[in-house]
Coordinates of C-alpha atoms and ligand atoms in Angstrom, one line a residue:
M1 CA 117.4 54.0 114.9
S2 CA 114.1 55.0 116.5
T3 CA 112.9 54.0 119.9
E4 CA 109.6 53.1 118.3
M5 CA 111.4 50.5 116.3
I6 CA 113.1 49.0 119.3
K7 CA 109.8 49.0 121.1
Q8 CA 108.3 46.9 118.3
L9 CA 111.2 44.6 118.3
L10 CA 111.0 44.1 122.0
E11 CA 107.3 43.3 121.7
A12 CA 108.1 40.7 119.0
L13 CA 110.7 39.3 121.4
Q14 CA 108.1 38.8 124.1
V15 CA 106.1 36.7 121.6
S16 CA 109.1 34.6 120.7
P17 CA 111.7 34.9 123.4
D18 CA 113.9 32.2 122.0
N19 CA 114.4 33.8 118.7
V20 CA 118.2 34.2 118.8
P21 CA 118.7 36.2 115.6
L22 CA 116.0 38.6 116.6
R23 CA 117.5 39.1 120.1
L24 CA 120.9 39.6 118.7
H25 CA 119.5 42.2 116.4
V26 CA 117.8 44.0 119.3
A27 CA 121.0 43.8 121.4
Q28 CA 123.0 45.3 118.6
M29 CA 120.6 48.1 118.0
L30 CA 120.7 48.9 121.7
L31 CA 124.5 48.8 121.6
Q32 CA 124.5 51.2 118.8
G33 CA 122.1 53.4 120.6
F34 CA 124.5 53.6 123.6
E35 CA 122.0 51.5 125.7
Y36 CA 124.7 49.3 127.1
V37 CA 122.9 48.0 130.2
Q38 CA 120.0 46.8 128.1
A39 CA 122.2 45.5 125.4
E40 CA 124.1 43.5 128.0
E41 CA 120.9 41.9 129.2
H42 CA 119.9 40.7 125.8
Y43 CA 123.4 39.3 125.0
R44 CA 123.3 37.4 128.3
K45 CA 119.9 35.9 127.4
V46 CA 121.3 34.7 124.1
L47 CA 124.2 33.1 125.9
E48 CA 121.8 31.3 128.2
L49 CA 120.3 29.7 125.1
Q50 CA 123.6 29.3 123.2
P51 CA 126.6 29.6 125.5
N52 CA 129.1 29.5 122.6
N53 CA 127.4 32.0 120.4
G54 CA 130.4 34.0 119.2
E55 CA 128.4 37.1 118.2
A56 CA 126.7 37.3 121.5
Q57 CA 130.0 36.9 123.3
M58 CA 131.6 39.6 121.2
G59 CA 128.6 41.9 121.8
L60 CA 128.7 41.2 125.5
A61 CA 132.4 42.1 125.6
R62 CA 131.6 45.3 123.8
T63 CA 128.9 46.3 126.2
F64 CA 131.3 45.6 129.1
Y65 CA 134.0 47.6 127.5
Q66 CA 131.6 50.5 127.0
Q67 CA 130.5 50.3 130.6
Q68 CA 134.2 50.3 131.7
K69 CA 133.7 46.8 133.2
Y70 CA 137.1 45.9 131.9
S71 CA 137.9 42.8 133.8
A72 CA 134.5 41.3 132.8
A73 CA 135.3 42.1 129.2
V74 CA 138.6 40.3 129.5
V75 CA 136.9 37.2 130.8
V76 CA 134.6 37.0 127.8
L77 CA 137.3 37.9 125.3
E78 CA 139.6 35.2 126.7
Q79 CA 136.8 32.7 126.2
L80 CA 136.5 33.8 122.6
E81 CA 140.2 33.5 122.1
N82 CA 140.2 30.0 123.6
Q83 CA 137.6 29.0 121.0
D84 CA 139.6 30.6 118.2
P85 CA 143.1 31.9 119.0
G86 CA 143.0 33.9 115.7
N87 CA 139.9 35.8 116.5
F88 CA 141.1 39.2 115.3
D89 CA 138.2 41.3 116.6
A90 CA 138.4 39.7 120.1
L91 CA 142.1 40.2 120.3
L92 CA 141.9 43.8 119.2
L93 CA 139.2 44.7 121.8
H94 CA 141.2 42.7 124.3
C95 CA 144.2 44.8 123.5
R96 CA 142.3 48.1 123.9
T97 CA 140.8 46.9 127.1
L98 CA 144.2 46.2 128.6
V99 CA 145.3 49.6 127.5
K100 CA 142.4 51.1 129.4
E101 CA 143.4 49.2 132.4
N102 CA 147.0 50.3 132.0
H103 CA 148.3 46.8 131.5
M104 CA 150.7 48.0 128.9
N105 CA 153.0 45.0 128.7
E106 CA 150.2 42.5 128.1
A107 CA 148.6 44.9 125.7
R108 CA 151.8 45.2 123.8
D109 CA 152.0 41.4 123.5
I110 CA 148.6 41.2 122.0
Y111 CA 149.3 44.0 119.7
Q112 CA 152.3 42.1 118.4
H113 CA 150.2 39.0 118.0
L114 CA 147.7 41.1 116.0
L115 CA 150.5 42.1 113.7
Q116 CA 151.6 38.5 113.3
L117 CA 148.0 37.6 112.3
N118 CA 147.8 40.4 109.9
P119 CA 151.2 42.0 109.0
G120 CA 149.4 44.8 107.2
F121 CA 147.5 45.8 110.3
R122 CA 148.4 49.3 111.5
D123 CA 146.9 51.1 114.4
D124 CA 148.2 54.6 115.0
T125 CA 146.4 54.8 118.3
L126 CA 148.1 51.7 119.7
D127 CA 151.4 52.7 118.3
G128 CA 151.1 56.1 119.8
L129 CA 150.0 54.7 123.1
F130 CA 152.9 52.4 123.4
R131 CA 155.2 55.2 122.7
T132 CA 153.5 57.3 125.3
A133 CA 153.7 54.5 127.8
Q134 CA 157.4 54.2 127.4
Q135 CA 157.7 57.8 128.1
G136 CA 155.9 57.2 131.3
V137 CA 152.9 59.4 130.7
S138 CA 149.7 58.5 132.3
L139 CA 147.1 56.8 130.1
T140 CA 144.1 57.1 132.3
D141 CA 142.7 60.2 130.8
M142 CA 142.5 59.3 127.2
D143 CA 139.0 60.6 126.3
M144 CA 139.0 63.4 123.9
E145 CA 136.7 65.3 121.8
D146 CA 135.9 63.8 118.4
D147 CA 137.9 66.2 116.3
E148 CA 140.9 66.0 118.6
E149 CA 140.8 62.3 118.5
T150 CA 140.5 62.3 114.7
E151 CA 143.6 64.4 114.5
R152 CA 145.4 62.2 116.9
L153 CA 144.4 59.1 115.0
F154 CA 145.0 60.3 111.5
M155 CA 147.9 62.4 110.6
L156 CA 148.2 64.8 107.7
E157 CA 151.5 64.4 106.0
K158 CA 153.2 65.9 103.0
P159 CA 154.9 62.9 101.3
D160 CA 158.5 63.3 100.3
I161 CA 158.2 60.9 97.3
N162 CA 156.6 61.5 93.9
F163 CA 156.2 59.5 90.7
S164 CA 160.0 59.7 90.0
D165 CA 160.5 57.5 93.0
V166 CA 158.2 54.9 91.7
G167 CA 159.8 52.4 89.3
G168 CA 157.9 51.1 86.3
M169 CA 154.1 51.2 86.8
E170 CA 153.7 53.3 83.6
R171 CA 150.2 52.1 83.1
E172 CA 149.2 52.8 86.7
K173 CA 150.7 56.2 86.7
K174 CA 149.0 57.1 83.5
E175 CA 145.6 56.2 84.8
I176 CA 146.1 58.1 88.0
E177 CA 147.3 61.0 85.9
L178 CA 144.1 61.0 83.9
K179 CA 141.7 60.5 86.8
I180 CA 143.3 62.6 89.5
I181 CA 146.1 64.8 88.4
K182 CA 144.8 66.4 85.2
P183 CA 141.4 67.3 86.6
L184 CA 143.3 69.2 89.3
Q185 CA 145.5 71.0 86.9
F186 CA 142.8 71.8 84.4
P187 CA 139.6 72.2 86.5
D188 CA 138.0 74.6 84.0
L189 CA 138.4 72.2 81.1
F190 CA 137.0 69.3 83.1
K191 CA 134.2 71.5 84.3
A192 CA 133.3 72.4 80.8
Y193 CA 132.8 68.8 80.1
G194 CA 130.8 68.4 83.2
K195 CA 133.4 66.6 85.2
K196 CA 134.7 67.4 88.6
A197 CA 138.0 66.6 90.2
G198 CA 137.4 63.9 92.9
G199 CA 135.9 60.5 93.2
G200 CA 137.8 57.4 94.0
I201 CA 140.3 55.0 92.7
L202 CA 140.7 51.5 93.9
L203 CA 144.1 49.9 93.7
Y204 CA 144.2 46.1 94.0
G205 CA 146.9 43.5 93.5
P206 CA 149.3 41.2 95.3
P207 CA 151.1 42.3 98.4
G208 CA 154.2 44.4 98.2
C209 CA 153.7 45.6 94.7
G210 CA 153.4 49.3 95.6
K211 CA 149.8 50.2 96.2
T212 CA 150.5 52.2 99.4
Y213 CA 153.7 53.5 97.9
L214 CA 151.9 54.7 94.8
A215 CA 149.1 56.4 96.7
K216 CA 151.6 58.3 98.7
A217 CA 153.6 59.2 95.6
T218 CA 150.4 60.5 94.0
A219 CA 149.9 62.9 96.8
G220 CA 153.6 63.9 96.5
Q221 CA 153.2 64.4 92.8
I222 CA 150.6 67.0 93.2
N223 CA 152.0 68.4 96.4
A224 CA 148.8 67.4 98.2
E225 CA 148.3 66.4 101.8
F226 CA 148.1 62.7 102.5
I227 CA 146.0 60.9 105.1
N228 CA 146.7 57.2 105.5
V229 CA 143.7 55.5 107.1
G230 CA 143.8 51.8 108.0
I231 CA 140.3 50.5 107.9
H232 CA 140.9 48.8 111.2
D233 CA 141.3 52.2 112.7
V234 CA 137.9 53.1 111.3
L235 CA 136.4 49.9 112.8
D236 CA 138.0 50.8 116.1
M237 CA 136.1 54.0 115.9
W238 CA 133.0 52.0 115.8
I239 CA 134.1 50.2 118.9
G240 CA 134.5 53.6 120.5
N241 CA 131.0 54.3 119.1
S242 CA 132.2 57.5 117.6
E243 CA 131.0 57.5 114.1
K244 CA 131.2 61.2 114.1
N245 CA 134.9 60.5 113.9
L246 CA 134.4 59.2 110.4
H247 CA 132.7 62.4 109.5
S248 CA 135.5 64.5 111.0
L249 CA 138.0 62.5 109.1
F250 CA 136.4 63.4 105.8
E251 CA 136.0 67.0 107.1
M252 CA 139.7 67.0 107.9
A253 CA 140.4 66.1 104.3
R254 CA 138.0 68.6 102.9
S255 CA 139.6 71.5 104.9
N256 CA 143.0 70.5 103.7
K257 CA 142.5 70.5 99.9
P258 CA 143.9 69.2 97.8
C259 CA 144.2 66.1 99.8
V260 CA 144.6 62.4 99.1
L261 CA 142.6 60.3 101.5
F262 CA 144.0 56.8 101.4
F263 CA 142.0 53.9 102.8
D264 CA 144.1 50.8 103.2
E265 CA 142.6 47.3 103.5
V266 CA 139.4 48.8 102.3
D267 CA 138.0 45.3 101.8
A268 CA 137.8 44.9 105.6
L269 CA 135.0 47.5 105.5
G270 CA 133.2 46.3 102.4
A271 CA 133.8 42.7 103.2
N272 CA 130.9 40.4 103.2
R273 CA 128.3 42.9 104.2
T274 CA 126.1 40.5 106.1
S275 CA 128.8 39.8 108.6
M276 CA 129.4 43.4 109.0
R277 CA 125.8 44.0 109.4
N278 CA 125.8 41.4 112.2
S279 CA 128.6 43.0 113.9
G280 CA 126.7 46.2 113.9
A281 CA 129.0 48.1 111.7
S282 CA 126.5 48.4 108.9
H283 CA 125.6 52.0 109.4
L284 CA 129.3 52.8 109.6
I285 CA 129.5 51.4 106.1
N286 CA 126.6 53.4 105.0
Q287 CA 128.1 56.5 106.5
F288 CA 131.3 55.8 104.7
L289 CA 129.5 55.5 101.4
S290 CA 127.6 58.7 101.8
E291 CA 130.6 60.6 102.9
M292 CA 132.2 59.3 99.8
D293 CA 129.3 60.4 97.7
G294 CA 129.7 63.8 99.2
I295 CA 126.0 64.3 99.6
A296 CA 126.2 66.6 102.6
A297 CA 129.5 68.2 101.7
D298 CA 131.7 69.0 98.7
N299 CA 134.4 66.5 98.0
E300 CA 135.9 68.4 95.2
N301 CA 139.7 68.0 95.3
V302 CA 139.5 65.4 97.9
L303 CA 141.0 62.4 96.1
I304 CA 140.0 59.1 97.6
I305 CA 142.3 56.1 97.0
G306 CA 141.5 52.7 98.3
A307 CA 143.7 49.7 98.4
T308 CA 143.0 46.0 98.8
N309 CA 144.5 42.6 98.2
A310 CA 141.0 41.1 98.0
P311 CA 138.8 43.1 95.7
W312 CA 136.5 40.2 95.4
H313 CA 135.4 40.6 99.0
L314 CA 134.4 44.2 98.4
D315 CA 130.7 44.9 98.3
P316 CA 129.7 46.1 94.8
A317 CA 128.1 49.1 96.4
F318 CA 131.6 50.5 96.8
R319 CA 132.1 50.4 93.0
R320 CA 129.2 52.6 92.0
P321 CA 129.8 55.8 90.1
G322 CA 131.3 58.5 92.2
R323 CA 132.8 56.0 94.6
F324 CA 135.6 53.6 93.7
D325 CA 134.6 53.8 90.1
R326 CA 138.0 53.4 88.6
I327 CA 139.8 50.1 89.5
I328 CA 143.4 49.7 88.8
F329 CA 145.4 46.4 88.9
V330 CA 148.8 47.0 90.5
E331 CA 150.8 44.2 89.1
P332 CA 154.2 42.9 89.9
P333 CA 156.8 45.0 88.0
E334 CA 158.0 43.9 84.6
Q335 CA 161.7 43.6 83.9
Q336 CA 162.2 47.2 83.1
G337 CA 160.3 48.2 86.2
R338 CA 162.3 45.9 88.4
E339 CA 165.5 47.4 87.0
E340 CA 164.2 50.9 87.9
I341 CA 163.1 49.8 91.4
L342 CA 166.5 48.3 92.1
K343 CA 168.2 51.5 91.0
I344 CA 165.9 53.6 93.1
H345 CA 166.5 51.6 96.3
L346 CA 170.2 51.3 95.7
K347 CA 170.6 54.9 94.9
D348 CA 172.0 56.0 98.3
K349 CA 173.9 52.8 99.0
P350 CA 177.6 52.1 98.3
V351 CA 177.5 49.8 95.3
K352 CA 180.0 48.8 92.7
D353 CA 179.8 46.8 89.4
V354 CA 176.1 46.1 89.6
D355 CA 174.5 44.6 86.5
Y356 CA 171.0 45.9 87.0
A357 CA 169.6 44.3 83.8
S358 CA 170.7 40.8 84.7
L359 CA 169.4 41.2 88.3
A360 CA 166.0 42.4 86.9
K361 CA 166.0 39.4 84.4
A362 CA 166.6 36.9 87.2
S363 CA 163.9 38.3 89.5
A364 CA 160.7 37.6 87.4
G365 CA 157.6 37.7 89.6
F366 CA 159.3 39.7 92.4
S367 CA 157.3 42.5 93.9
G368 CA 158.9 45.8 94.8
A369 CA 158.9 44.6 98.4
D370 CA 160.7 41.5 97.3
L371 CA 163.4 43.6 95.6
K372 CA 163.8 45.7 98.7
C373 CA 164.2 42.5 100.7
V374 CA 166.9 41.3 98.3
I375 CA 168.8 44.5 98.7
D376 CA 168.6 44.3 102.5
V377 CA 170.0 40.8 102.5
A378 CA 172.9 41.7 100.2
V379 CA 173.7 44.8 102.3
E380 CA 173.6 42.7 105.4
E381 CA 176.0 40.2 104.0
K382 CA 178.4 42.9 103.1
L383 CA 178.1 44.4 106.5
M384 CA 178.9 41.2 108.2
E385 CA 181.9 40.9 106.0
A386 CA 183.0 44.4 106.9
L387 CA 182.7 43.6 110.6
E388 CA 184.9 40.6 110.2
T389 CA 187.6 42.1 108.0
G390 CA 187.4 45.5 109.5
S391 CA 187.1 47.2 106.1
A392 CA 184.0 48.5 104.5
M393 CA 183.5 47.4 100.9
P394 CA 180.7 48.4 98.5
V395 CA 177.9 45.9 97.7
T396 CA 178.5 44.2 94.4
Q397 CA 176.8 42.1 91.8
K398 CA 177.9 38.9 93.6
E399 CA 175.9 39.5 96.8
L400 CA 172.9 40.8 95.0
A401 CA 172.8 38.0 92.5
K402 CA 173.0 35.5 95.3
A403 CA 170.2 37.2 97.3
V404 CA 168.0 37.2 94.2
K405 CA 168.7 33.5 93.7
N406 CA 167.8 32.7 97.3
H407 CA 164.6 34.7 97.4
K408 CA 161.2 33.4 96.5
A409 CA 158.7 35.7 94.9
T410 CA 155.9 36.4 97.4
T411 CA 153.3 37.2 94.7
R412 CA 152.6 33.7 93.5
E413 CA 150.2 32.7 96.3
W414 CA 148.1 35.8 95.6
F415 CA 147.7 34.8 91.9
N416 CA 146.6 31.3 92.9
A417 CA 143.5 32.9 94.5
A418 CA 143.1 35.6 92.0
R419 CA 143.1 33.2 89.1
N420 CA 139.9 31.6 90.3
Y421 CA 138.1 34.9 90.8
A422 CA 139.3 36.2 87.5
L423 CA 138.1 33.0 85.7
Y424 CA 134.8 32.4 87.5
S425 CA 133.5 35.7 88.9
N426 CA 134.8 38.2 86.5
E427 CA 131.6 40.3 86.2
A428 CA 131.9 43.3 83.9
G429 CA 135.5 42.3 83.0
L430 CA 136.7 43.5 86.4
Y431 CA 139.7 41.2 86.4
D432 CA 140.6 41.3 82.8
D433 CA 144.0 42.7 83.7
V434 CA 144.7 39.8 85.9
L435 CA 143.9 37.4 83.1
K436 CA 146.1 39.4 80.8
Y437 CA 148.9 39.2 83.3
L438 CA 148.5 35.5 83.6
N439 CA 148.3 35.1 79.9
I440 CA 144.9 33.5 80.0
K441 CA 142.7 34.1 76.9
K442 CA 139.1 34.8 77.6
Ligands
ATP1 N1 157.2 50.5 91.8 C1 158.0 50.7 92.9 N2 159.0 51.5 92.9 C2 159.8 51.7 94.0 N3 159.6 51.0 95.2 C3 158.6 50.2 95.2 C4 157.7 49.9 94.1 N4 156.8 49.0 94.5 C5 157.0 48.7 95.7 N5 158.1 49.4 96.2 C6 158.7 49.2 97.5 O1 158.1 48.1 98.2 C7 157.6 48.6 99.4 C8 156.3 47.9 99.6 O2 155.3 48.4 98.8 P1 153.8 48.8 99.3 O3 153.8 48.8 100.8 O4 153.4 50.0 98.6 O5 153.0 47.5 98.8 P2 151.5 47.3 98.9 O6 151.0 46.9 97.5 O7 150.8 48.4 99.5 O8 151.4 46.0 99.7 P3 150.3 45.4 100.7 O9 149.2 44.8 99.9 O10 151.0 44.4 101.5 O11 149.8 46.6 101.5 C9 157.4 50.1 99.3 O12 157.5 50.7 100.5 C10 158.5 50.5 98.3 O13 159.7 50.7 99.1
MG2 MG1 149.8 48.5 101.4

């Protein structure tokens, strides 16, 4: 962003001072350019014209946050939350503000609320903070250098699972094998055909069917490092105005090759670009895309896997060649897969007389997470019994069959939404696999 451009926009504003979209745009550019005092002024002017303009309120709160006017930020954020108690962005910034002010109990409450709103939401920073708080360490001095912060936010791990821990999913595993594993094993051969190891895979499908699990197992399969990035963490980086962090994240992956860089909830980043643009995160998106393209650096052997429940919200720019150019539908396991998943998760538990085949048959539509839940319920029942009778007995078919019967598959709802997209916005056959799963003929 050039100062020249801002100058021109400011001149335009003098001509039409009541142009709210223009003023918001200017304010946002100033915010991005670290000009918080000026940005604040413009957000205030918008609010004079439109006191309930949510974007201006959010922007104002951000400028306050950046200027360390934390109580002022809280006032604005509470207004936003009164208007919409489910305003995720406001709640998240509120949470971080409270952390800065060392109000850890309140921050923890909001954090829990965030998790209720979006059970998939993870935030390593906040997790870490709460743990630190419990240990009584001071939180006042949290500012760190970019790289350090990146390392703190995103951890490298060597997964202890591989494909043998993943039940079923033969099709998914095969695709990953072809796109990710073979190119690593036979780089010369792939090079001879002008192909490089790298690029991205997008996993999509209903919740709990093993996207995250599969990504992790992929890293384990090739003995690679694994970095699990929640897109909300990346968006937080934007709040912290440290886009350099995104770069250091990719750099971290590049210097730990081979590495699987996993982006969870990637739709949050690609979602509905205009709203992202308005919230000022658009150049974060652009930076993400060019890091993915590997324009400035070599992404060879950095394997990028994205996951989403809502691929239809993802901007098509994310699907261009070299980006998430292979899209894999991760569907609920078939009977055989369900049987394997049950066996995998009951492996280390005391069981007796279990008829895996009949349990698998009775649990059509269940996700891997559903099956895990069934096992938990059955184990719990046995545990209660053991507490009462004083003798520990293995889990049997009886408890498991009962738990299966009482559990409702959690994947149905997702298919209700997916069916519509698959039928009516199935460009380039993107959702053919969903139609196939639903037995719908094109
Ligand atoms: N094929 C599978 N084999 C073994 N376990 C599985 C399988 N699929 C899912 N699970 C179990 O279910 C849990 C939930 O799966 P996971 O978190 O990977 O789902 P997800 O698709 O990422 O869901 P979400 O969309 O909610 O993020 C896993 O931690 C794993 O224990
Ligand atoms: Mg997941």
